[in-house]
XYZ file of C-alpha atoms in Angstrom:
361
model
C -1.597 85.993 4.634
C -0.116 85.508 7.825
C -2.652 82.866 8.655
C -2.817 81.324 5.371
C 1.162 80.649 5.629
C 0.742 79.247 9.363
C -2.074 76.628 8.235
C 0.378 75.817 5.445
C 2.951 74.933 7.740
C 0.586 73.046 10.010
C -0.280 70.409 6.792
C 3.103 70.744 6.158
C 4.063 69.046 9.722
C 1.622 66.871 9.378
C 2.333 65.404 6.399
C 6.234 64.622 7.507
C 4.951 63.222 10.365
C 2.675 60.686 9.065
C 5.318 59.779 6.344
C 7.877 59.367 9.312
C 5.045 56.995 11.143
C 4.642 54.731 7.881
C 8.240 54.391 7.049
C 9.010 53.043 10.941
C 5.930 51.034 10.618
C 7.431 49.518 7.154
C 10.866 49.379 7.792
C 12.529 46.432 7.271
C 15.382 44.987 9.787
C 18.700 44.355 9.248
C 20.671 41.982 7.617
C 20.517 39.210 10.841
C 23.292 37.123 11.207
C 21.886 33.335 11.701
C 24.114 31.931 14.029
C 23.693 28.553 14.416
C 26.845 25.234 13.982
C 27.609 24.798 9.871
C 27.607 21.111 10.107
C 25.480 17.992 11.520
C 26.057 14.714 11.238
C 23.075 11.859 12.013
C 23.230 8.000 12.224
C 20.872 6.709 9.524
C 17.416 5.936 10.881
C 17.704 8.994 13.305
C 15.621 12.126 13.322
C 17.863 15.771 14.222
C 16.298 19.045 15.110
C 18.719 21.939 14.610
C 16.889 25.452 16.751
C 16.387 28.515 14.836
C 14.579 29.802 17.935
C 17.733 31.889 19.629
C 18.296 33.694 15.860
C 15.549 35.651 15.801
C 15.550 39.405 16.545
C 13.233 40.706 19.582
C 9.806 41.983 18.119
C 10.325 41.456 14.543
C 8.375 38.974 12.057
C 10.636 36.577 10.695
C 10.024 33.032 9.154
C 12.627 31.173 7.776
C 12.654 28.702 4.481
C 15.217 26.147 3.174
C 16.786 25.820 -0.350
C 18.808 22.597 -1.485
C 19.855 23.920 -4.401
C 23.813 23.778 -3.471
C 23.042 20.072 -3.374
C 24.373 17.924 -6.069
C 20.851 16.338 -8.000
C 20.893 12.708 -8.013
C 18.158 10.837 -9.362
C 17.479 8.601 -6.377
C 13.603 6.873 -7.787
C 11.825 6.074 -10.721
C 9.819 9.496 -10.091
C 12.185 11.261 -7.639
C 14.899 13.184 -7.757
C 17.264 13.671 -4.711
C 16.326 17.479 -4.298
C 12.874 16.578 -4.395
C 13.225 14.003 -1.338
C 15.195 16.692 0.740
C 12.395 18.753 0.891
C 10.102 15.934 2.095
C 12.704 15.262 4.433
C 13.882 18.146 5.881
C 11.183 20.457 6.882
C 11.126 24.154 8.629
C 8.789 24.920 11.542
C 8.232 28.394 12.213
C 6.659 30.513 14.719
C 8.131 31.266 18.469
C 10.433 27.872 18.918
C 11.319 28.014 15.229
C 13.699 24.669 14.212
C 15.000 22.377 11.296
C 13.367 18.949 11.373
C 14.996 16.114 9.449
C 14.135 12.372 9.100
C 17.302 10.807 7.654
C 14.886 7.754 7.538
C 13.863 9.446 4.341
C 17.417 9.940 2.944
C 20.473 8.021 1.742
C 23.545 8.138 4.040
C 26.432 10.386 2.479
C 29.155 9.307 -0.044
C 27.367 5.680 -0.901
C 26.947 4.622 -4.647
C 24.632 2.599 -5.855
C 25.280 -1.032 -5.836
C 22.706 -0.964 -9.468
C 23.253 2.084 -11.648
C 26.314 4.269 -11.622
C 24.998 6.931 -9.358
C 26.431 8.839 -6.145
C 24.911 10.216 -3.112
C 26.772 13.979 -2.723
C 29.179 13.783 0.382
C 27.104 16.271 2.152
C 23.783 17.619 2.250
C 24.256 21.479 1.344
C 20.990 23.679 2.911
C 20.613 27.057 2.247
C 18.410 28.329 4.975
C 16.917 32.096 4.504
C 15.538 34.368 7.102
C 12.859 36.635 5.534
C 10.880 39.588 6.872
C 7.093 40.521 6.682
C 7.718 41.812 3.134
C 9.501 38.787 1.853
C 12.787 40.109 2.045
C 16.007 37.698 2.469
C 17.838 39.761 5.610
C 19.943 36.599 6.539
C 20.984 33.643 5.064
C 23.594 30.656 6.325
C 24.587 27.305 4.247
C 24.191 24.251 6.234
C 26.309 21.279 5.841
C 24.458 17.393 6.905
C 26.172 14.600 6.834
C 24.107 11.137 7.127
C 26.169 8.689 8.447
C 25.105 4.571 7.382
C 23.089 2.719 9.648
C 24.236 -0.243 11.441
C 22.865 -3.661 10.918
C 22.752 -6.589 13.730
C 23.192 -10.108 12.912
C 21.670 -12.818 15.836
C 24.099 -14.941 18.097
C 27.102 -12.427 17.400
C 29.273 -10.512 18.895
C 30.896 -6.847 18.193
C 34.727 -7.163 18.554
C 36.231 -3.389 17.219
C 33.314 -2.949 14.640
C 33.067 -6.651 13.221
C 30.309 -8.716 13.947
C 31.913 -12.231 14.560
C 31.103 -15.836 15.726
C 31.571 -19.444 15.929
C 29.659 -22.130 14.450
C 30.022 -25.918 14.053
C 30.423 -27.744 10.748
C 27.551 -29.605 9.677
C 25.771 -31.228 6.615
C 22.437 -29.087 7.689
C 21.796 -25.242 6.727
C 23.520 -23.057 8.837
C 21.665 -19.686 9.244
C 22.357 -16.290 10.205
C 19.888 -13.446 10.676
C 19.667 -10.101 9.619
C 18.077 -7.263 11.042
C 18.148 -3.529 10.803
C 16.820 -1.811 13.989
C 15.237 1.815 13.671
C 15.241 1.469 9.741
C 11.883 1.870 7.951
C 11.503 -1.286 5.419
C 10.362 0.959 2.657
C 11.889 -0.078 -0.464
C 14.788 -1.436 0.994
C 16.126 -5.098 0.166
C 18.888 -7.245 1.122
C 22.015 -7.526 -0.514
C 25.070 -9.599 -0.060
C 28.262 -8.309 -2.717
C 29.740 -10.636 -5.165
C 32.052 -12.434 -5.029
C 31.184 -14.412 -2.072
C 34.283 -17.298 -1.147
C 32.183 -20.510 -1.490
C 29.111 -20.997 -3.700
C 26.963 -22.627 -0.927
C 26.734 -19.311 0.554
C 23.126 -17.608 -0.216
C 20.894 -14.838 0.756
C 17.680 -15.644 1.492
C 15.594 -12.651 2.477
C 17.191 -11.682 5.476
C 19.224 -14.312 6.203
C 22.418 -15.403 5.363
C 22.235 -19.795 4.507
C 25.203 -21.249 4.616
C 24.363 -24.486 2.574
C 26.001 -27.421 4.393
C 28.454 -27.670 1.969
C 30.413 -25.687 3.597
C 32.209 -28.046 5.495
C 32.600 -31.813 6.533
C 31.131 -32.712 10.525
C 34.701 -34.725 10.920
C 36.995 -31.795 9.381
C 39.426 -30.623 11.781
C 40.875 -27.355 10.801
C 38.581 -24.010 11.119
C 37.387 -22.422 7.767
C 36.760 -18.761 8.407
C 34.223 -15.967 5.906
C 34.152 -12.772 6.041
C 30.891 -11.344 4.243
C 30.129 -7.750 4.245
C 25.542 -7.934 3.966
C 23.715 -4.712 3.555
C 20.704 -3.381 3.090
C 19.597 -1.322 0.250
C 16.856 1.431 -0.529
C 16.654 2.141 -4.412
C 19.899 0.112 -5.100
C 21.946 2.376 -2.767
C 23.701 0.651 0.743
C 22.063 2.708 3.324
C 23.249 0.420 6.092
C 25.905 -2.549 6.332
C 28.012 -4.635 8.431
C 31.393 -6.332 8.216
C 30.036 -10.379 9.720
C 32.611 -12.610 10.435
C 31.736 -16.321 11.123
C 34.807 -19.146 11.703
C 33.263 -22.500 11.104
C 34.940 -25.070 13.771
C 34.479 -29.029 14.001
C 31.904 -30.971 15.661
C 33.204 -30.997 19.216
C 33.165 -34.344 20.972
C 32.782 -34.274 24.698
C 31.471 -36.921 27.289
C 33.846 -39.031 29.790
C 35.772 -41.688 29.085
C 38.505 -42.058 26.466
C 38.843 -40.580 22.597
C 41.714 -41.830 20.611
C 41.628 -39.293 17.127
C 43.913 -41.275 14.999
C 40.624 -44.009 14.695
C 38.086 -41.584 15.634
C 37.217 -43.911 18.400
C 35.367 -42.977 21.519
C 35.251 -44.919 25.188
C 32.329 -44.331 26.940
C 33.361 -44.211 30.893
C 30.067 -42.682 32.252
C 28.623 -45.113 34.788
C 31.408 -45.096 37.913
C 30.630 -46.527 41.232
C 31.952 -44.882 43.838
C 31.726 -44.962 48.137
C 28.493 -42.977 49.478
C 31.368 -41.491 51.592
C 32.408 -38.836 49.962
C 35.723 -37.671 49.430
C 36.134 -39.057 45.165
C 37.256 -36.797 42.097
C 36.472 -38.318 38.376
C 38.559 -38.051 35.718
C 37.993 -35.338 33.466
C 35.945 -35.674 30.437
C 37.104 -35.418 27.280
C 36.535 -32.437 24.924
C 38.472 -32.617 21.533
C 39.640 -30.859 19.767
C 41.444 -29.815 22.870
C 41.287 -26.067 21.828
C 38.282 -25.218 22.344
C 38.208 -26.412 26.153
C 36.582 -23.679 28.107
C 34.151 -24.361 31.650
C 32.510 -26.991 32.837
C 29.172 -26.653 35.274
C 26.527 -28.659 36.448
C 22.798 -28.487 34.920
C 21.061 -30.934 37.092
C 21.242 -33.944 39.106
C 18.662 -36.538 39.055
C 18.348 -39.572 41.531
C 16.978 -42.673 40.794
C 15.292 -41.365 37.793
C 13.635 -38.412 40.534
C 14.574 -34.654 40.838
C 17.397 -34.395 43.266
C 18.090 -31.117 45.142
C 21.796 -31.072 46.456
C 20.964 -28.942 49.333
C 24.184 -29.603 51.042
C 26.298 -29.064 48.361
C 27.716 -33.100 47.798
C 28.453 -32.690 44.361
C 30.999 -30.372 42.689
C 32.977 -30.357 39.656
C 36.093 -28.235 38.798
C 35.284 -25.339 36.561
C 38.250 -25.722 34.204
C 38.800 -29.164 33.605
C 35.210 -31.086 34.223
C 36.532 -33.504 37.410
C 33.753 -34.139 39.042
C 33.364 -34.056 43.416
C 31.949 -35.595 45.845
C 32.760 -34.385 49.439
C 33.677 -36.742 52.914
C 31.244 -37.726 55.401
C 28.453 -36.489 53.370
C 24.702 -37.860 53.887
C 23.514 -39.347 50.733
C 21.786 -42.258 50.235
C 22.735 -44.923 48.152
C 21.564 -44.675 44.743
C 22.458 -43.920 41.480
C 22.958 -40.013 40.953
C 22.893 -38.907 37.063
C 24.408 -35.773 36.662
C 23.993 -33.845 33.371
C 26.783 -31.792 32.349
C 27.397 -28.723 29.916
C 30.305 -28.380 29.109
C 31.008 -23.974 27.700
C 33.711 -24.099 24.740
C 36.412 -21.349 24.703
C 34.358 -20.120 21.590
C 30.818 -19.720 22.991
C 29.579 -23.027 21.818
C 27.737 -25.161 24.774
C 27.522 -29.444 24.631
C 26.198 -31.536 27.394
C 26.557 -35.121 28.791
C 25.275 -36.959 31.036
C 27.436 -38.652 34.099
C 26.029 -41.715 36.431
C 28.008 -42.033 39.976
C 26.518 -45.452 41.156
C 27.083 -44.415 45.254
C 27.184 -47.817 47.438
């Protein structure tokens, strides 16, 4: 009996022990804490990767998913739903550098609405992500808050003065045009749009340019008309990137040398002057009306008897600010007549040239 009991005891030990070996072998870990920041924010047209890698535990087989249910459902396509295009957009990659991939190109920038139907984009993107173990079990979870911030658009010959795009152009009976363009954004159903109402009618959109018609203004107008347009570019009706354009429409600007009397509109051409082939003379300076807009003055080139003419020595100046061109003393030139062309910078950007004939005897 004594034997009988010991072999007993023997299965008995055995069994426990291979029921303690295949519950450590199927245990399950912890509840993991996924520590990783609760919010992101991403310029529109911009890919983010948020790492999962650090979360999880040493020797342990997790893979992580995402959820979007938190997320508000918009209906953002004929065959889409919002939901729908965060999971094309925002994609998990597991394994041993395990991280969040998103593609805002794919999405709609936070808090827009639809400039077509009466719909919203959610102020946030709300992601559940879960950590599960071998068996499928949720053992940590964390909500996720994106933001998508719009993209910026860039409009040619402008300049960015505290967020505004601005810039000056002259009046005239032609088309004025300004381009549009939206670097890093995928054209994908996207289209341009310019909001009504607009402050003249002459104003158009035309692909992705802005026309101003001609109508606009008159060449011999003398006060500045300024718009203030806010284009953008949509994808599925909603503004996924925009920018506030200013342009201030000035009049034609008159500049050569000589004499301009405004009340008659009447202009003096004084641009043939014969001066000594010594040196040492200072023109007037040329006129530039309206009188505002005066900026620099430089020279572009220098011809000589209808040839090329390299100033080597440096014989012909002008004065930066106020066009008065100079020769200097005891110089070396040979007689002739030296034709100068001129540009002339205006305060607002806008460049003019004229031409200048010093007859040296």
């Amino acid at each position: 009996m004594f034997k009988n009991y010991t072999k007993f005891l023997a299965i008995a030990y055995t069994a426990l022990l291979q029921f303690s070996c295949s519950k450590d072998d199927d245990s399950s870990p912890d509840i993991i804490a996924i520590d990783i920041p609760t919010t992101f924010e991403v310029p529109y047209g911009e890919e983010i990767d948020i790492d999962l890698s650090g979360v999880l535990p040493e020797q342990k087989d997790i893979t992580f998913s995402l959820d979007f249910n938190e997320t508000t459902e918009v209906q953002v396509g004929n065959s889409i739903s919002l939901r729908e295009q965060l999971a094309r957009a925002i994609v998990i990659h597991n394994g041993d550098h395990a991280h969040i991939r998103c593609n805002s190109n794919m999405l709609y920038p936070n808090g827009i609405t639809s400039e077509i139907e009466n719909k919203r984009i959610p102020d946030a993107y709300k992601i559940l992500v879960l950590a599960r173990d071998r068996n499928e079990k949720i053992v940590g979870e964390q909500i996720v808050s994106l933001k998508i911030l719009p993209g910026k658009i860039d409009i040619k010959g402008t300049e960015n003065s505290s967020g505004i795009l601005f810039t000056y152009a002259l009046y005239s009976n032609e088309d004025t045009a300004f381009e549009l363009t939206a670097p890093f954004i995928s054209g994908d159903n996207t289209s341009w749009f310019l909001p009504e109402p607009v402050e003249d009618a002459s104003i158009r959109l035309d692909n992705n340019k802005i026309i101003f018609s001609g109508i606009e203004g008159n060449p011999a107008r003398q006060e500045e008309t300024k718009y203030d347009l806010k284009p953008s570019l949509l994808k599925n009706g909603f503004p996924i990137a925009s920018a506030s354009f200013q342009v201030i429409f000035i009049p034609e600007l008159k500049f050569f040398y000589g004499i301009y009397l405004p009340e008659g509109d009447m202009s003096i051409l004084l641009n043939l002057l014969h001066l000594s082939v010594a040196g040492g003379s200072k023109t007037s300076a040329p006129v530039l009306y309206p009188a505002e807009y005066k900026g620099t003055f430089e020279i572009v080139s220098i011809e000589k008897d209808g040839l090329p003419f390299e100033d080597i020595n440096r014989i012909f100046g002008i004065v930066e600010d106020t066009g008065e061109v100079t020769t200097q003393e005891n110089n070396t030139l040979d007689p002739g007549d030296y034709l100068l062309t001129i540009k002339a910078i205006s305060s607002t950007g806008i460049e003019r040239t004229t031409t200048l004939t010093l007859a040296l005897e």
